[in-house]
Short mmCIF file of C-alpha atoms (C1' of nucleotides) in Angstrom, two decimals:
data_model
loop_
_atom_site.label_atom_id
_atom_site.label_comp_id
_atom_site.label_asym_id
_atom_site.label_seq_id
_atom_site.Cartn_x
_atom_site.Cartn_y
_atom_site.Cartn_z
CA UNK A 1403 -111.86 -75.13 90.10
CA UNK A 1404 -115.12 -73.70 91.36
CA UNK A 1405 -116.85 -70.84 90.25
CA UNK A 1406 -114.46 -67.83 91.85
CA UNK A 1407 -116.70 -65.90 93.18
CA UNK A 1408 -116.95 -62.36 91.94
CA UNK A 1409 -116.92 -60.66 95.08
CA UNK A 1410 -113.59 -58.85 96.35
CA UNK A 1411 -115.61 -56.99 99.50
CA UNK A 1412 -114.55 -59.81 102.20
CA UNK A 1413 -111.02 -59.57 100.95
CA UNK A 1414 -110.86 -55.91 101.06
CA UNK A 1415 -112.26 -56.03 104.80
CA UNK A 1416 -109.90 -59.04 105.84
CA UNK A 1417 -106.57 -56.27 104.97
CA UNK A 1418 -109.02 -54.01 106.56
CA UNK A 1419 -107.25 -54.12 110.11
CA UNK A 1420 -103.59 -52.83 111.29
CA UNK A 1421 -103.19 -56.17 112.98
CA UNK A 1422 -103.84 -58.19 109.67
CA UNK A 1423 -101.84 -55.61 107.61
CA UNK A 1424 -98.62 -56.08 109.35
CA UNK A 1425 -99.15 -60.21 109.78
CA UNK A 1426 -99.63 -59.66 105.93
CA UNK A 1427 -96.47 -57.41 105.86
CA UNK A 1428 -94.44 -60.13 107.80
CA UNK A 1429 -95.62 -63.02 105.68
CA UNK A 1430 -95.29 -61.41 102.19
CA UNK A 1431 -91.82 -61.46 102.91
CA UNK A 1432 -91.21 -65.37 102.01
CA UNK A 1433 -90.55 -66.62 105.48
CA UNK A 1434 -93.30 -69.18 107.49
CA UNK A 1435 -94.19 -68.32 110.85
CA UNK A 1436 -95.65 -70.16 113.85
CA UNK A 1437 -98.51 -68.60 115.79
CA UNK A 1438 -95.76 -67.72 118.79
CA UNK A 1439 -93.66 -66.25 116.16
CA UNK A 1440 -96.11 -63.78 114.92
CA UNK A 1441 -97.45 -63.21 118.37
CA UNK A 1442 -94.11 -62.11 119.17
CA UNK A 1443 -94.01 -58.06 119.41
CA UNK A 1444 -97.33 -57.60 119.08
CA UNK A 1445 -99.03 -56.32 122.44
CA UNK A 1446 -101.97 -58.83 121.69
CA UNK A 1447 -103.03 -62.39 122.64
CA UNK A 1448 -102.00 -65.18 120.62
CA UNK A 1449 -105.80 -66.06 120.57
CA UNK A 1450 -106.41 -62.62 119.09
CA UNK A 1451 -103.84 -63.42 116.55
CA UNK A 1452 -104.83 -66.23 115.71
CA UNK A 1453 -108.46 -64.89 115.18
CA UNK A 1454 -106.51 -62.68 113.01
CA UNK A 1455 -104.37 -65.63 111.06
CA UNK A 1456 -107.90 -67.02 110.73
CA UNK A 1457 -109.65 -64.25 109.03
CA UNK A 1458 -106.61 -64.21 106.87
CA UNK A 1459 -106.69 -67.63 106.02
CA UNK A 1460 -110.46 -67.96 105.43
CA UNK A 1461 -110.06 -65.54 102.14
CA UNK A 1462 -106.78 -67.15 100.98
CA UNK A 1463 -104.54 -64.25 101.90
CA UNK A 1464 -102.61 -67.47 103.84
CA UNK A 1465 -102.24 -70.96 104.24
CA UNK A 1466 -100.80 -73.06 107.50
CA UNK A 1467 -99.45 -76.00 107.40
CA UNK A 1468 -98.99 -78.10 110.52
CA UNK A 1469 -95.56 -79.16 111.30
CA UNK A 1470 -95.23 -80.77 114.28
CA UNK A 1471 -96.88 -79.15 117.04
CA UNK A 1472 -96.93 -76.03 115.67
CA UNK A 1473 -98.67 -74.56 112.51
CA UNK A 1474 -96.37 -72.38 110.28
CA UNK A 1475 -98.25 -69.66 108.06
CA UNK A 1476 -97.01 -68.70 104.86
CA UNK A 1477 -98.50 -66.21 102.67
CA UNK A 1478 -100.25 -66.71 99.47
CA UNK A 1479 -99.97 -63.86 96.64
CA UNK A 1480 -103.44 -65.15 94.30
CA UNK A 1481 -106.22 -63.38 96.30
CA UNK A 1482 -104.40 -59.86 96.64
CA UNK A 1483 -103.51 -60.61 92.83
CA UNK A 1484 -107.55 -60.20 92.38
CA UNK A 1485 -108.51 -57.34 94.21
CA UNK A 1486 -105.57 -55.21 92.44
CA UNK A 1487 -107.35 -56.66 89.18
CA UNK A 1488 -110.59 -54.98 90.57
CA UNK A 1489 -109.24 -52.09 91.54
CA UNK A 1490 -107.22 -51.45 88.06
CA UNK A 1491 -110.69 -51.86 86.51
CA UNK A 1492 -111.81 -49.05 88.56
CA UNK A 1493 -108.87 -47.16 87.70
CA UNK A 1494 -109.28 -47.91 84.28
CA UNK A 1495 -113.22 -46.57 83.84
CA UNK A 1496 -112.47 -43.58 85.42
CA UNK A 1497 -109.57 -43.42 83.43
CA UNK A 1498 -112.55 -43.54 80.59
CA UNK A 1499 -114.56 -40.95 82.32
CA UNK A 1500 -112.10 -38.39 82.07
CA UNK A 1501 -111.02 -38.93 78.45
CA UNK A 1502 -114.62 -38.80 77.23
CA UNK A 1503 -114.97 -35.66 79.32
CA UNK A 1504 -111.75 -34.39 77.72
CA UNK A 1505 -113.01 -35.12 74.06
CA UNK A 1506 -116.19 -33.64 75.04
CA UNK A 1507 -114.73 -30.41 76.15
CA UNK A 1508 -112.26 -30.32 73.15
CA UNK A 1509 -114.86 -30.27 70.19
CA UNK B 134 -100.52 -31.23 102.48
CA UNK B 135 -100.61 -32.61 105.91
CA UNK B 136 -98.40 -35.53 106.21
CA UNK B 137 -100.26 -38.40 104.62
CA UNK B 138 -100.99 -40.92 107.48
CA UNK B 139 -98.99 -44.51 106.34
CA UNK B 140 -102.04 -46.15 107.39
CA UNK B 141 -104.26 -47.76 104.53
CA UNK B 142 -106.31 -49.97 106.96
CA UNK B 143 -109.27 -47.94 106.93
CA UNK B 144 -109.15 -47.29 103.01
CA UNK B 145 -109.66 -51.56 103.22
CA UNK B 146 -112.10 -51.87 105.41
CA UNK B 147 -114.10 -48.55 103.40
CA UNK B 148 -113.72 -50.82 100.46
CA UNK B 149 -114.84 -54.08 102.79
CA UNK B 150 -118.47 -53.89 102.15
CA UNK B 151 -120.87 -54.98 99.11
CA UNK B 152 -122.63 -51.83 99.36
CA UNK B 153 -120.00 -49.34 99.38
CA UNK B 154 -118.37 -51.65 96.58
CA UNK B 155 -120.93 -50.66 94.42
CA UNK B 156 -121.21 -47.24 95.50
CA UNK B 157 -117.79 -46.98 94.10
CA UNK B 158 -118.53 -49.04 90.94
CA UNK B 159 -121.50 -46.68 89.76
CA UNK B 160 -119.12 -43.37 90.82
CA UNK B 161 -116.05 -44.17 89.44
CA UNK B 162 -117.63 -44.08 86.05
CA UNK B 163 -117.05 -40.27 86.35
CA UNK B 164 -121.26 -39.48 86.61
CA UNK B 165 -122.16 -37.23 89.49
CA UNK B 166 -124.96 -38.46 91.57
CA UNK B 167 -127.42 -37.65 94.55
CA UNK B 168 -127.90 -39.48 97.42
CA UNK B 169 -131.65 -40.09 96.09
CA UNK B 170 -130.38 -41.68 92.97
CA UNK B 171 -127.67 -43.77 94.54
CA UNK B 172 -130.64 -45.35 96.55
CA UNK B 173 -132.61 -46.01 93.55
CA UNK B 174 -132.00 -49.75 93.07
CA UNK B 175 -131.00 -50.71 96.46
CA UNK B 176 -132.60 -52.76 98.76
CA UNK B 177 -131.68 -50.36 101.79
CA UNK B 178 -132.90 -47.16 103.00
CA UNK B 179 -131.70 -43.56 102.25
CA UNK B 180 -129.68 -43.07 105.48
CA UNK B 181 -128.48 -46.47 105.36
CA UNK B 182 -126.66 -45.60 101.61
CA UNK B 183 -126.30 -42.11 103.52
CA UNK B 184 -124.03 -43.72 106.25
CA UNK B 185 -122.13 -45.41 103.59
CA UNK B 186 -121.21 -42.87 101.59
CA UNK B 187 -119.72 -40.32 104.63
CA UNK B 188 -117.67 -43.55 105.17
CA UNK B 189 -116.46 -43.48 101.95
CA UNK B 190 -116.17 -39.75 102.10
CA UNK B 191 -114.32 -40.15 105.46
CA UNK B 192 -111.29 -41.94 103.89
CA UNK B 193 -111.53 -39.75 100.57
CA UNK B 194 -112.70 -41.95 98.19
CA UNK B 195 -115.74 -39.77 97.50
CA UNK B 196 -116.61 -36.26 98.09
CA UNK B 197 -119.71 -34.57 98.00
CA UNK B 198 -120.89 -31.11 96.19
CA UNK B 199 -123.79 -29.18 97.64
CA UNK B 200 -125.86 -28.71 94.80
CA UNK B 201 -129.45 -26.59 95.46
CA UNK B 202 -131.61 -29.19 97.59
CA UNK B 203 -129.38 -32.17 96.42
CA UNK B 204 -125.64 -33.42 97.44
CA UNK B 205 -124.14 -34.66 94.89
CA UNK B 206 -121.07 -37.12 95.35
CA UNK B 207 -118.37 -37.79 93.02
CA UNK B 208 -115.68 -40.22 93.00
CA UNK B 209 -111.94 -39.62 94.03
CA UNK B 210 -108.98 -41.67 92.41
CA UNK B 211 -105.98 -40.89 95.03
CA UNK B 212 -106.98 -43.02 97.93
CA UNK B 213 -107.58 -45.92 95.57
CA UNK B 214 -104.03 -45.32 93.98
CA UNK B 215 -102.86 -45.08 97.26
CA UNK B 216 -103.71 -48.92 98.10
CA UNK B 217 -102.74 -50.07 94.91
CA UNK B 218 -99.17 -48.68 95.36
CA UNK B 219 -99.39 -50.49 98.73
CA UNK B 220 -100.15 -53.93 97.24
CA UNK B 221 -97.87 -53.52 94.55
CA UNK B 222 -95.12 -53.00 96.99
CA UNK B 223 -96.48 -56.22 98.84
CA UNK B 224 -96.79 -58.30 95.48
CA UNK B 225 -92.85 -56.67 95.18
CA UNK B 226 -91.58 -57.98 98.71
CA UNK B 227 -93.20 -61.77 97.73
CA UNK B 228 -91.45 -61.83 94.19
CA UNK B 229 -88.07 -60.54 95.64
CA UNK B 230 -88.82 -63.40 98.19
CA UNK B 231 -88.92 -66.11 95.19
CA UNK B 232 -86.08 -64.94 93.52
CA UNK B 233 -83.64 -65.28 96.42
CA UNK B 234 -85.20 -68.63 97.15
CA UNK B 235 -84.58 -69.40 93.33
CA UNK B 236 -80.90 -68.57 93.16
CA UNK B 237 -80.76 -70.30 96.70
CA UNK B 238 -82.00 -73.57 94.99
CA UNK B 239 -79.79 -73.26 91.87
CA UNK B 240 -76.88 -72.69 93.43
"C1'" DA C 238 -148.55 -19.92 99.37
"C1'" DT C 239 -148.48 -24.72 99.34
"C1'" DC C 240 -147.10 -29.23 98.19
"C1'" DT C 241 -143.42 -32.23 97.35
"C1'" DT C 242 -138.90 -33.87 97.11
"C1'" DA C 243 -133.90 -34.14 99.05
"C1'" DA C 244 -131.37 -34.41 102.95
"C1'" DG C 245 -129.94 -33.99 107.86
"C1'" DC C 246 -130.36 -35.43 112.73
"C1'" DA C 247 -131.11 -38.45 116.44
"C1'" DA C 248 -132.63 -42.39 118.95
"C1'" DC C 249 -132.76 -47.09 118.91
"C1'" DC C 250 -131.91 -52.12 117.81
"C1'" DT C 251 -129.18 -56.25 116.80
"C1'" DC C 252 -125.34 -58.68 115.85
"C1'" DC C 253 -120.68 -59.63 115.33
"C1'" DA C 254 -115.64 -58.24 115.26
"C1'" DG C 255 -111.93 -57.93 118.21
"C1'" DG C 256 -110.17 -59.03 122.67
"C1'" DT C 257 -109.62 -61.59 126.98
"C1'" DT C 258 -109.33 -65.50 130.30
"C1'" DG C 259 -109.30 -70.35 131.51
"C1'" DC C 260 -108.71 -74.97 130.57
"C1'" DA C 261 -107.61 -79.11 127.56
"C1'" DT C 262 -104.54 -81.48 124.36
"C1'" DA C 263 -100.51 -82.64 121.50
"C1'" DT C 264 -95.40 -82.47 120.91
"C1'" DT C 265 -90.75 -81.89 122.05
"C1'" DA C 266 -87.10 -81.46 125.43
"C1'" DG C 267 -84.54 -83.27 129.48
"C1'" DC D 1108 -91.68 -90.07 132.71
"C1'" DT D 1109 -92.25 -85.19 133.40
"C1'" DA D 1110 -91.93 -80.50 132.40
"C1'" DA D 1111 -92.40 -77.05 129.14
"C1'" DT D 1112 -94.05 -75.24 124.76
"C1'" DA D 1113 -97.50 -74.48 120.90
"C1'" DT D 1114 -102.11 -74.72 119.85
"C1'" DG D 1115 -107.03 -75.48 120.07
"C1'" DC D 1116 -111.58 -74.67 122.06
"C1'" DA D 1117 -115.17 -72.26 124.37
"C1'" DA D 1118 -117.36 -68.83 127.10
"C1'" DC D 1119 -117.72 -64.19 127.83
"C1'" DC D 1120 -117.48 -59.01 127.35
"C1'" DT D 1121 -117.87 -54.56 124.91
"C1'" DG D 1122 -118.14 -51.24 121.37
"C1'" DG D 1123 -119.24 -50.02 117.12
"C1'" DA D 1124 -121.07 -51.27 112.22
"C1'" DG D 1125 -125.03 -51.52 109.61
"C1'" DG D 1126 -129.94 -50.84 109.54
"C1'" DT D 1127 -134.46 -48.80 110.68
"C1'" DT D 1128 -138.02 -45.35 111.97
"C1'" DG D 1129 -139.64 -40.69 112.90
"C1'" DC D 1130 -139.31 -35.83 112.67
"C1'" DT D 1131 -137.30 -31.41 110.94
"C1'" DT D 1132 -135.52 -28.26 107.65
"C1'" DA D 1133 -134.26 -26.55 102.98
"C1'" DA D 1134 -135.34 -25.77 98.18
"C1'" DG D 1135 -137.99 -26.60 93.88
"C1'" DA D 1136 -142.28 -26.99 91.53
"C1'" DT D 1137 -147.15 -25.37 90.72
#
DNA sequence: ATCTTAAGCAACCTCCAGGTTGCATATTAG
DNA sequence: CTAATATGCAACCTGGAGGTTGCTTAAGAT
């Protein structure tokens, strides 16, 4: 296991995009998808979606797996895990903030 | 209350950006601070931390208080709890996912 | 009244994200 | 074997993100 890297930013930007927010909402579900599949209903190119896939796969919100001549993408929970880590650490020091502030006010 | 748009896209992408990360990591610790004091430190210019922060402000993660000469900006929780309700409900749709493949299996 | 500090405004630059088209290659179907 | 399907690769285009510099205006400090 290498060093995980402590920054969440590219993450954030890759669900930063309505395209890669509904591939995300289709994969999440359980079910593997080809390229063609995911292309399907969307008014874009399957090159643009696979940019998209791409993007997606280059901060570990997916995987794809070749089978046969096409590659099926299935989604992959860990790196979304993180940033809701991060962002329940925000939560929680402003959480802090205001309870200090509270005590403050109160004495 | 205008109706709440259902898209969190640009919340991400705010959120997509080492800078503006750390914008958010020195305000969510409840302190109030200027625009010169939020450049203090960084390697970037006033209007570059500037642009930053109205694109924080522009998906309501931060607002900002005229105060005399100075604009102060302080952080605000409810976009950031929006996002977190909308990965939770991802994280939700995966583990409902397992469990049906689980039961499939044991069956 | 003057100097200094905080911010706003605007023009400008560079680079890359998001899309497209066109063509090549690998598999599966008939 | 041949046709059709699923991808990959590469070149190309365009707009906007992220930065900078320069100048102006507002408000405190002396």
């Amino acid at each position: 296991m290498v060093a995980k890297r402590r920054t969440r930013a590219p993450v954030f930007a890759a669900l930063g995009d309505e395209t890669r927010l509904s591939l995300v909402a289709k994969l999440c579900g359980g079910q593997r998808y080809s390229i063609s599949q995911l292309t399907q209903g969307s008014k874009l190119t399957r090159q643009a979606i696979t940019k998209h896939l791409r993007v997606l796969e280059s901060v570990g919100i997916v995987r794809s797996v070749r089978k046969g001549r096409e590659s099926r993408f299935e989604f992959v929970p860990q790196p979304i895990e993180g940033i809701k880590e991060y962002l329940d650490s925000v939560s929680e020091q402003w959480d802090q903030a205001l309870s200090r502030l509270k005590s403050f006010v109160e004495e």
